[in-house]
């Protein structure tokens, strides 16, 4: 398709294309040098053993149960975080999209607030809130809701909680953008035709907001798959995610080949998820450029 | 009535409706009665309160004071989905994720009508708008005119007591718009439903309506039949808004005589008793004076300024002896070309006293 189009380009358009390419060159060089290069190197590493080429690193996916359980746990947490982000984010986006005047920026600002502090600080903040003698437990005990502290961190719950907090904006923003584009007349039309609030929401608004749901879900899911600091700090060793599997292989065993192979598999799975999602909605919409 | 859809005819009565947004009065004491089965157009420039009035009828806007009655029922505070009013929105507001059939049967679904009754009603509605066989099409696969018809079918399938249309043809091109105007008029005759039609296109309003309500800055200026509105406008606002009219300042002499730049004219209609008067000159009321001119006609000498060819007719701009600009048309047929003057040529125009319409300046 592109080839055919190029044939019809006038000299001016060709010059414009060359100009655009020239302007893009620095960015392309950076991406090539710092992203594509290391990726190729990583791919090459994943096939390297002490005696040259090997498939051993990939074979371990079948033999080592730690690998499998780590992937399963990572996907389970990503799934839980995505669902929770959707349940929390949809009403927030809905209210922001439906409110008037100064309210949308205020609501979205509050959603974006976590972006202004470092992930590390937020992880420690959650640790302080959720630990055994933390704010939440102390409050619950003193108000008599519970007798002994709940275990809120150093497990999957703590990991999910903090990850959710950090990734919620990635759910809310695509949802908000999609909802904003749903014309208000559609709901007015639904009402004028006899549809009550719930029917109009269920049969008109909700289906039209689905692209936002998919976009937000894919973003949150994929980002959770690669999360490292938060599960490391709040998982307390009980959550052993893929990212930690990679880091252990390097830190403890100096196994760059194994670490590379795990990264490659995770990368491949992420590509697969994007591919599946883009069959439902265009890729540009997931990334929020359209 | 041979139509399978039978909307119940019902009148609408808006009583002293006021809508304020802060200090801004979007509607200023509007009272309007629409007869059962009537086709009433609401005509006005943008910002005149048309949309607010429509929102009030549809239930999307609550009046600050006043009330709205549908037949004998006060619906002022009835929520939109319980009003049973069919609305055709400006951009059709079709549900883009539903097929034509799903769109049209939405009102049946909302009313929990047994599914067994849907196909017959859908079929009748599709036939009504001449879209039989389109039920499974996607909305995106339809042309503008077809979307318009789907919106219409959807607003009629539940046999609404009243149909509101908000500039439903404004998005269509001229040719299609004129076809749809005729179709809507025929449909109205067939259905006999009460229709309130909002437009800013005076020609559309004149073509389609039983009566026209002219609005200006939140109030009703004149509610009349198209002919009355065109030939007997109430003031300079209505006169300038309807038809191709030129307003020339004139002085009142007595009940039947006036002066235009020193020249005395006679009007067959009693002149309004005001000092600030305008002569409303429609181009079709003017003619070149000739042997056929009625002897009682007012004669206006002038000079041809320019001739503008417009296809079906030629618009001729004439500067009257007092300096006022008027225009008239000659059909672009053989006899028209025979009479065609040239720029700079002195001419005499005839205006019959019956067509000599004088209006006061709008408040």
XYZ file of C-alpha atoms in Angstrom:
653
model
C 0.000 0.000 0.000
C 2.691 2.483 1.045
C 4.733 1.598 -2.042
C 1.861 2.459 -4.348
C 1.342 5.767 -2.626
C 5.033 6.708 -2.869
C 4.911 6.329 -6.642
C 2.380 9.107 -6.890
C 4.289 11.580 -4.759
C 5.185 14.880 -6.353
C 8.756 16.208 -6.001
C 7.543 18.617 -3.294
C 6.057 15.769 -1.314
C 9.236 13.738 -1.700
C 11.263 16.657 -0.416
C 8.865 17.025 2.499
C 9.267 13.339 3.329
C 13.054 13.632 3.245
C 12.771 16.637 5.547
C 10.580 14.727 7.993
C 13.019 11.833 7.955
C 15.894 14.212 8.634
C 14.039 15.734 11.567
C 13.289 12.272 12.927
C 16.883 11.103 12.550
C 18.161 12.086 16.032
C 15.213 10.388 17.731
C 15.588 7.316 15.527
C 19.309 7.177 16.368
C 18.602 7.298 20.095
C 15.915 4.626 19.854
C 18.121 2.466 17.655
C 21.157 2.811 19.887
C 19.509 2.553 23.273
C 16.474 0.352 22.604
C 16.731 -1.732 19.461
C 20.465 -2.400 19.951
C 20.214 -3.701 23.515
C 17.131 -5.728 22.521
C 19.055 -7.481 19.774
C 21.937 -8.040 22.161
C 19.505 -9.442 24.729
C 17.987 -11.767 22.164
C 21.447 -12.969 21.202
C 22.412 -13.445 24.881
C 19.373 -15.634 25.483
C 20.818 -18.231 23.106
C 24.316 -18.137 24.568
C 25.675 -20.702 27.052
C 29.210 -21.403 28.335
C 29.836 -23.445 25.157
C 28.313 -21.059 22.611
C 24.813 -21.461 21.093
C 22.269 -23.203 23.296
C 18.546 -23.596 23.818
C 19.078 -24.455 27.510
C 17.695 -21.141 28.796
C 14.403 -21.670 26.995
C 14.297 -25.339 27.933
C 14.207 -24.278 31.587
C 10.725 -22.838 31.012
C 9.551 -26.429 30.683
C 11.649 -27.992 33.430
C 11.824 -25.321 36.151
C 8.496 -25.017 37.984
C 9.619 -21.706 39.549
C 9.489 -20.177 36.090
C 5.954 -21.375 35.469
C 4.621 -20.391 38.880
C 6.235 -16.962 38.573
C 4.592 -16.338 35.213
C 1.255 -17.606 36.507
C 1.448 -15.356 39.564
C 2.469 -12.354 37.472
C -0.455 -12.804 35.098
C -2.845 -13.408 37.986
C -1.785 -10.202 39.732
C -1.919 -8.273 36.455
C -5.448 -9.588 35.923
C -6.585 -8.656 39.438
C -4.997 -5.192 39.190
C -6.668 -4.627 35.794
C -10.118 -5.630 37.029
C -9.742 -3.534 40.185
C -8.492 -0.552 38.161
C -11.466 -0.909 35.824
C -13.973 -1.089 38.672
C -12.409 1.915 40.399
C -11.509 3.864 37.282
C -14.776 3.611 35.326
C -16.878 5.571 37.835
C -14.104 8.173 38.244
C -13.823 8.643 34.474
C -17.624 8.715 34.172
C -18.018 11.439 36.783
C -15.147 13.436 35.247
C -16.621 13.114 31.749
C -20.097 14.118 32.899
C -19.132 16.985 35.173
C -18.939 20.578 34.061
C -16.758 23.637 34.511
C -13.745 23.293 36.788
C -14.580 19.773 37.978
C -13.035 17.656 35.180
C -9.515 19.130 35.653
C -9.856 18.805 39.443
C -10.910 15.150 39.271
C -8.283 14.249 36.666
C -5.682 16.222 38.611
C -6.412 14.141 41.692
C -6.093 10.967 39.628
C -2.765 12.161 38.243
C -1.423 13.282 41.630
C 0.470 9.997 42.224
C 2.534 10.722 39.102
C 4.265 13.572 40.906
C 5.959 11.373 43.502
C 8.462 8.645 42.806
C 7.344 5.041 42.670
C 9.781 4.210 45.471
C 8.313 6.839 47.788
C 4.795 5.617 47.073
C 5.765 2.012 47.722
C 7.216 2.965 51.118
C 4.165 5.080 51.859
C 1.955 2.041 51.313
C 4.288 0.013 53.488
C 3.824 2.517 56.312
C 0.060 2.551 55.849
C -0.455 -1.189 55.559
C 2.202 -2.739 57.822
C 1.384 -4.704 60.971
C 1.441 -1.641 63.221
C 0.646 0.746 60.376
C -1.999 3.419 60.123
C -4.732 1.196 58.744
C -4.340 -1.602 61.273
C -4.005 0.828 64.215
C -7.154 2.634 63.169
C -9.152 -0.550 62.656
C -8.059 -1.929 66.049
C -8.700 1.303 67.939
C -12.170 1.674 66.460
C -12.807 -1.935 67.424
C -13.455 -3.271 63.968
C -10.816 -5.974 64.381
C -8.956 -7.542 67.367
C -5.574 -8.305 65.876
C -3.760 -6.716 62.942
C -4.599 -7.843 59.419
C -1.753 -8.925 57.206
C -1.965 -6.273 54.506
C 1.577 -6.168 53.189
C 4.285 -8.674 52.345
C 1.713 -10.550 50.294
C -0.235 -10.273 47.060
C -2.743 -7.874 48.598
C -0.114 -5.245 49.308
C 1.362 -5.678 45.840
C -2.018 -5.318 44.159
C -2.935 -2.304 46.285
C 0.211 -0.298 45.538
C 0.352 -1.289 41.876
C -3.287 -0.316 41.473
C -2.589 3.074 43.009
C 0.281 3.737 40.632
C -1.442 2.488 37.492
C -4.964 3.862 38.023
C -4.296 6.949 35.823
C -3.496 4.635 32.909
C -7.039 3.294 33.214
C -8.828 6.565 33.903
C -7.300 8.670 31.118
C -8.203 6.450 28.122
C -11.662 5.893 29.631
C -12.158 9.626 30.089
C -10.990 10.365 26.542
C -13.389 7.785 25.099
C -16.335 8.895 27.221
C -15.791 12.533 26.311
C -16.245 11.609 22.662
C -19.666 10.009 23.194
C -22.138 12.687 22.033
C -24.559 13.757 24.751
C -27.394 13.700 22.192
C -27.153 9.913 22.048
C -28.222 9.659 25.669
C -30.843 12.363 25.164
C -32.139 10.420 22.163
C -32.202 7.227 24.225
C -34.239 8.965 26.922
C -36.630 10.602 24.460
C -37.291 7.199 22.908
C -38.430 5.909 26.285
C -35.198 4.489 27.683
C -34.734 4.843 31.430
C -31.329 5.757 32.859
C -30.126 2.176 33.286
C -31.217 0.988 29.833
C -29.599 3.983 28.145
C -26.369 3.449 30.090
C -26.302 -0.305 29.462
C -27.242 -0.238 25.784
C -25.793 3.068 24.594
C -23.111 4.543 26.868
C -21.410 1.352 28.036
C -20.942 -0.218 24.571
C -19.621 3.070 23.192
C -17.125 3.353 26.064
C -15.733 -0.153 25.407
C -12.772 1.054 23.312
C -11.650 3.007 26.386
C -12.156 -0.052 28.568
C -9.972 -2.144 26.262
C -7.314 0.559 25.913
C -7.088 1.152 29.672
C -7.134 -2.553 30.485
C -4.367 -3.405 28.037
C -2.179 -0.588 29.341
C -2.663 -1.486 33.006
C -2.282 -5.228 32.352
C 0.917 -4.850 30.328
C 2.460 -2.336 32.728
C 1.723 -4.607 35.709
C 3.472 -7.500 33.956
C 6.748 -5.583 34.089
C 6.397 -4.042 37.556
C 9.440 -4.492 39.755
C 10.021 -2.105 42.670
C 6.490 -2.224 44.053
C 6.134 -6.024 44.252
C 9.725 -6.256 45.487
C 9.016 -3.913 48.407
C 5.422 -4.869 49.223
C 5.391 -8.512 48.227
C 7.675 -9.534 51.086
C 9.094 -12.451 49.152
C 5.683 -14.069 48.840
C 5.143 -12.559 45.445
C 7.747 -13.657 42.987
C 7.018 -11.899 39.749
C 8.720 -12.304 36.382
C 10.647 -9.047 36.828
C 12.076 -10.406 40.084
C 12.929 -13.675 38.384
C 15.025 -11.688 35.923
C 16.793 -9.695 38.602
C 17.532 -12.782 40.769
C 19.109 -14.530 37.798
C 21.511 -11.642 37.390
C 22.117 -10.630 41.010
C 22.464 -14.100 42.543
C 23.622 -16.322 39.711
C 25.096 -13.861 37.216
C 23.053 -15.725 34.602
C 22.633 -13.135 31.838
C 21.502 -15.750 29.358
C 18.685 -16.983 31.574
C 17.621 -13.442 32.453
C 17.585 -12.534 28.762
C 15.461 -15.521 27.816
C 12.872 -14.648 30.480
C 12.773 -11.056 29.255
C 12.342 -12.228 25.681
C 9.423 -14.480 26.604
C 7.750 -11.687 28.564
C 8.297 -9.278 25.668
C 6.787 -11.784 23.264
C 3.734 -12.230 25.495
C 3.257 -8.461 25.686
C 3.450 -8.220 21.904
C 0.864 -10.976 21.705
C -1.485 -9.113 24.051
C -1.175 -5.901 22.018
C -1.781 -7.881 18.844
C -4.954 -9.425 20.253
C -6.159 -6.074 21.574
C -5.481 -4.345 18.269
C -7.798 -6.832 16.620
C -10.532 -5.283 18.784
C -9.558 -1.618 18.549
C -6.859 0.225 16.548
C -3.460 0.341 18.228
C -3.400 4.165 18.080
C -6.406 4.286 20.370
C -4.741 2.106 22.991
C -1.872 4.563 23.098
C -4.328 7.442 23.207
C -3.115 9.198 20.072
C -6.516 9.112 18.456
C -56.019 6.105 7.916
C -54.271 3.432 5.903
C -50.998 3.763 7.807
C -50.065 0.909 10.130
C -48.637 3.405 12.630
C -51.249 5.573 14.253
C -49.858 8.323 16.415
C -52.522 9.745 18.667
C -53.132 13.346 17.795
C -52.636 15.668 20.682
C -52.222 19.392 21.119
C -49.383 21.098 22.930
C -49.707 24.119 25.125
C -46.781 26.108 26.461
C -47.889 28.580 29.083
C -45.780 31.553 30.179
C -42.552 29.580 29.931
C -39.508 31.390 31.302
C -36.001 29.943 31.383
C -33.191 31.878 33.027
C -29.530 30.944 33.031
C -28.193 33.251 35.707
C -29.204 36.694 34.527
C -29.625 35.569 30.915
C -33.204 34.943 29.822
C -33.113 32.131 27.255
C -36.911 32.083 27.162
C -38.907 35.136 28.088
C -42.557 34.423 28.832
C -43.351 32.204 25.871
C -46.948 31.045 25.408
C -47.782 28.896 22.429
C -50.664 26.592 21.556
C -50.174 23.943 18.916
C -53.311 22.293 17.573
C -53.590 18.485 17.347
C -52.133 17.339 14.022
C -50.587 20.694 13.259
C -47.187 21.150 11.625
C -45.706 24.119 13.432
C -42.255 25.478 12.685
C -40.218 27.431 15.171
C -38.106 29.844 13.186
C -35.426 32.165 14.439
C -31.750 33.061 14.215
C -29.284 31.167 16.384
C -29.499 32.234 19.996
C -33.179 33.121 19.711
C -34.267 30.413 22.148
C -35.368 27.711 19.690
C -33.171 25.040 21.195
C -34.198 25.944 24.737
C -37.840 25.692 23.724
C -37.181 22.273 22.220
C -35.282 21.161 25.331
C -38.255 22.280 27.405
C -40.656 20.178 25.322
C -38.303 17.193 25.287
C -37.771 17.368 29.039
C -34.042 18.103 28.951
C -34.491 21.628 30.279
C -36.610 22.597 33.278
C -38.412 25.940 32.989
C -37.692 28.576 35.627
C -41.436 29.231 35.619
C -44.433 28.401 33.464
C -45.811 25.052 32.377
C -46.101 22.692 29.439
C -49.167 20.628 28.656
C -49.522 17.723 26.308
C -53.229 17.354 25.666
C -54.730 17.584 29.136
C -51.572 16.394 30.941
C -49.134 18.752 32.637
C -45.707 17.406 31.631
C -43.588 20.288 32.927
C -41.685 18.026 35.322
C -42.127 14.666 33.582
C -38.713 13.074 32.853
C -37.877 12.745 29.124
C -38.305 8.974 28.925
C -41.888 9.131 30.198
C -43.070 11.917 27.886
C -43.684 9.790 24.818
C -42.407 12.507 22.501
C -40.504 11.431 19.389
C -37.452 13.592 18.763
C -35.399 13.804 15.590
C -32.100 15.385 16.590
C -30.046 17.727 14.458
C -27.283 15.187 13.846
C -29.798 12.322 13.966
C -28.231 10.908 17.184
C -28.415 7.383 15.806
C -26.703 4.758 17.952
C -23.559 4.038 15.913
C -23.003 0.565 17.393
C -26.475 -0.695 16.469
C -27.904 -1.714 13.119
C -30.716 0.192 11.449
C -33.215 -2.323 12.839
C -31.792 -2.158 16.378
C -31.935 1.616 16.266
C -35.537 1.701 15.131
C -36.730 -0.945 17.601
C -34.992 0.736 20.564
C -38.250 2.429 21.647
C -40.001 -0.975 21.592
C -37.215 -2.448 23.708
C -37.469 0.484 26.124
C -41.195 -0.144 26.428
C -40.712 -3.886 26.948
C -43.001 -4.677 24.058
C -43.147 -8.455 23.413
C -40.511 -9.336 20.830
C -43.113 -11.067 18.694
C -44.634 -7.688 17.878
C -41.364 -6.110 16.787
C -40.971 -7.390 13.213
C -44.333 -6.084 11.995
C -43.780 -2.666 13.523
C -40.197 -2.483 12.250
C -41.386 -3.451 8.783
C -44.095 -0.779 8.836
C -41.645 1.871 10.049
C -39.079 0.944 7.389
C -41.732 1.051 4.681
C -42.888 4.417 5.922
C -39.460 5.926 5.272
C -38.830 3.769 2.191
C -35.955 1.807 3.681
C -37.395 -1.722 3.466
C -34.594 -4.272 3.476
C -32.185 -1.994 5.334
C -32.830 -3.431 8.815
C -29.490 -5.242 9.069
C -27.334 -2.430 7.691
C -24.797 -0.654 9.850
C -25.426 3.045 10.456
C -21.981 3.874 9.069
C -23.004 2.312 5.733
C -25.863 4.803 5.235
C -25.903 8.112 3.396
C -26.958 11.318 5.134
C -30.463 11.137 3.724
C -30.863 7.504 4.781
C -29.673 8.288 8.310
C -32.231 11.051 8.398
C -34.964 8.545 7.538
C -33.788 6.047 10.137
C -33.938 8.790 12.769
C -37.450 9.564 11.598
C -38.561 5.935 11.675
C -37.089 5.524 15.162
C -38.960 8.599 16.400
C -42.259 7.356 14.962
C -42.291 3.622 15.655
C -43.664 4.064 19.160
C -46.527 6.169 17.866
C -45.569 9.298 19.793
C -48.142 11.885 20.664
C -45.847 14.607 19.432
C -42.799 14.658 17.163
C -40.094 17.272 17.652
C -37.561 17.907 14.935
C -34.441 19.958 15.572
C -33.132 21.244 12.235
C -33.290 17.691 10.904
C -32.306 18.619 7.363
C -29.518 21.096 8.067
C -26.757 18.531 7.478
C -28.024 17.537 4.032
C -27.083 19.129 0.733
C -29.560 21.427 -0.989
C -31.014 18.941 -3.471
C -31.574 16.247 -0.848
C -32.905 18.791 1.612
C -35.608 19.907 -0.799
C -36.592 16.304 -1.533
C -36.748 15.500 2.176
C -38.890 18.595 2.798
C -41.506 17.226 0.421
C -41.241 13.750 1.905
C -41.634 15.058 5.446
C -44.681 17.017 4.403
C -46.221 13.954 2.771
C -45.373 11.857 5.817
C -47.050 14.407 8.039
C -50.159 14.301 5.894
C -50.138 10.488 6.033
C -49.514 10.220 9.787
C -51.424 13.232 10.968
C -49.105 13.528 13.961
C -48.501 16.850 15.675
C -45.073 18.075 14.627
C -42.980 20.889 16.034
C -40.161 21.645 13.659
C -37.233 23.856 14.625
C -35.315 25.557 11.844
C -33.372 28.680 11.029
C -34.130 28.279 7.329
C -37.083 30.523 6.526
C -37.655 28.881 3.146
C -37.905 25.458 4.770
C -40.390 26.821 7.298
C -42.487 28.488 4.588
C -42.550 25.283 2.517
C -43.534 22.853 5.228
C -45.541 24.491 7.957
C -49.175 25.004 8.790
C -48.032 27.809 11.047
C -44.699 29.384 11.873
C -43.634 30.789 15.223
C -40.912 33.401 14.744
C -38.594 33.767 17.727
C -36.194 36.516 18.665
C -34.034 36.815 21.795
C -36.095 34.334 23.802
C -39.531 35.622 22.879
C -42.167 34.908 20.240
C -42.506 37.747 17.733
C -45.258 36.443 15.485
C -47.121 33.146 15.135
C -48.902 32.921 11.815
C -49.475 30.965 8.623
C -46.605 31.091 6.128
C -48.603 33.349 3.799
C -49.589 35.785 6.522
C -46.033 35.860 7.832
C -44.610 36.513 4.403
C -47.186 39.029 3.199
C -48.157 40.676 6.457
C -45.076 40.657 8.705
C -45.656 42.189 12.101
C -42.482 44.245 12.307
C -39.148 44.930 10.627
C -37.512 41.863 12.263
C -40.014 39.420 10.799
C -40.009 41.269 7.495
C -36.244 41.102 7.138
C -36.113 37.461 8.258
C -38.754 36.116 5.877
C -38.228 36.081 2.143
C -35.895 38.223 0.069
C -37.012 41.517 1.551
C -35.514 44.973 1.489
C -36.596 47.434 4.151
C -36.793 51.090 3.106
C -37.433 53.812 5.704
C -40.688 55.675 4.958
C -42.812 58.413 6.545
C -46.467 58.028 7.375
C -48.779 60.612 5.836
C -52.161 59.204 6.886
C -53.876 55.837 7.312
C -53.285 54.837 3.676
C -50.479 57.020 2.334
C -46.766 57.231 2.932
C -43.755 58.956 1.445
C -40.617 57.225 0.257
C -37.812 59.740 -0.273
C -40.295 62.478 -1.054
C -42.498 60.364 -3.291
C -46.046 59.546 -2.148
C -47.117 55.883 -2.190
C -50.463 54.308 -1.437
C -50.995 51.183 0.616
C -54.161 49.078 0.593
C -53.463 48.116 4.208
C -53.947 50.480 7.140
C -50.547 51.834 8.179
C -49.295 51.236 11.721
C -49.399 54.392 13.793
C -45.704 54.840 14.403
C -43.089 57.359 13.334
C -40.484 54.724 12.623
C -41.789 52.817 9.596
C -40.299 50.661 6.874
C -41.600 49.681 3.481
C -41.062 45.947 2.989
C -40.129 45.322 -0.606
C -40.035 41.683 -1.703
C -38.377 41.215 -5.052
C -41.316 39.175 -6.398
C -43.762 42.013 -5.656
C -41.880 44.411 -7.917
C -42.282 44.501 -11.686
C -41.164 46.718 -14.532
C -43.964 49.163 -15.289
C -45.588 48.397 -18.612
C -48.936 48.203 -20.426
C -50.172 45.409 -18.083
C -49.418 47.412 -14.927
C -52.568 48.126 -12.893
C -53.381 51.872 -12.998
C -53.520 52.143 -9.186
C -49.920 50.826 -8.834
C -47.228 52.888 -7.130
C -44.537 53.779 -9.630
C -40.905 53.964 -8.534
C -38.392 55.497 -10.947
C -34.806 54.328 -10.765
C -31.672 53.204 -12.573
C -30.495 49.654 -13.181
C -27.372 49.029 -11.173
C -26.430 45.503 -12.195
C -27.906 42.184 -13.356
C -26.936 38.965 -11.636
C -27.500 35.724 -13.528
C -28.623 32.987 -11.087
C -29.650 30.160 -13.377
C -33.428 29.941 -13.146
C -33.725 33.725 -12.855
C -31.826 36.966 -13.203
C -31.724 39.259 -10.188
C -31.747 42.893 -11.222
C -30.513 45.508 -8.755
C -32.112 48.907 -9.139
C -31.164 52.165 -7.414
C -34.332 54.203 -6.826
C -34.332 57.951 -7.408
C -33.972 58.509 -3.648
C -30.842 56.343 -3.574
C -32.436 53.196 -2.040
C -31.383 49.806 -3.364
C -34.074 47.294 -4.358
C -34.010 44.189 -6.499
C -36.425 42.221 -8.612
C -36.224 39.086 -10.703
C -36.927 38.180 -14.282
C -37.242 34.522 -15.228
C -34.377 33.432 -17.468
C -36.742 32.415 -20.284
C -37.294 33.981 -23.679
C -39.753 36.680 -22.584
C -37.547 37.430 -19.599
C -34.546 38.055 -21.821
C -36.710 40.242 -24.095
C -37.406 42.540 -21.163
C -33.903 42.401 -19.680
C -32.557 45.924 -19.049
C -28.903 46.889 -19.156
C -26.843 48.395 -16.378
C -27.251 52.174 -16.280
C -30.633 52.070 -18.005
C -33.394 54.202 -16.383
C -36.452 52.096 -15.457
C -39.776 52.478 -13.677
C -40.849 49.826 -11.194
C -44.445 49.114 -10.241
C -45.584 48.109 -6.743
C -49.272 47.377 -6.241
C -50.929 48.978 -3.166
C -51.937 45.445 -2.055
C -48.238 44.587 -2.018
C -47.221 47.804 -0.341
C -46.452 46.457 3.131
C -45.386 48.859 5.844
C -44.019 47.610 9.151
C -42.896 49.380 12.321
C -39.302 49.048 13.579
C -38.878 45.956 15.733
C -38.729 46.605 19.457
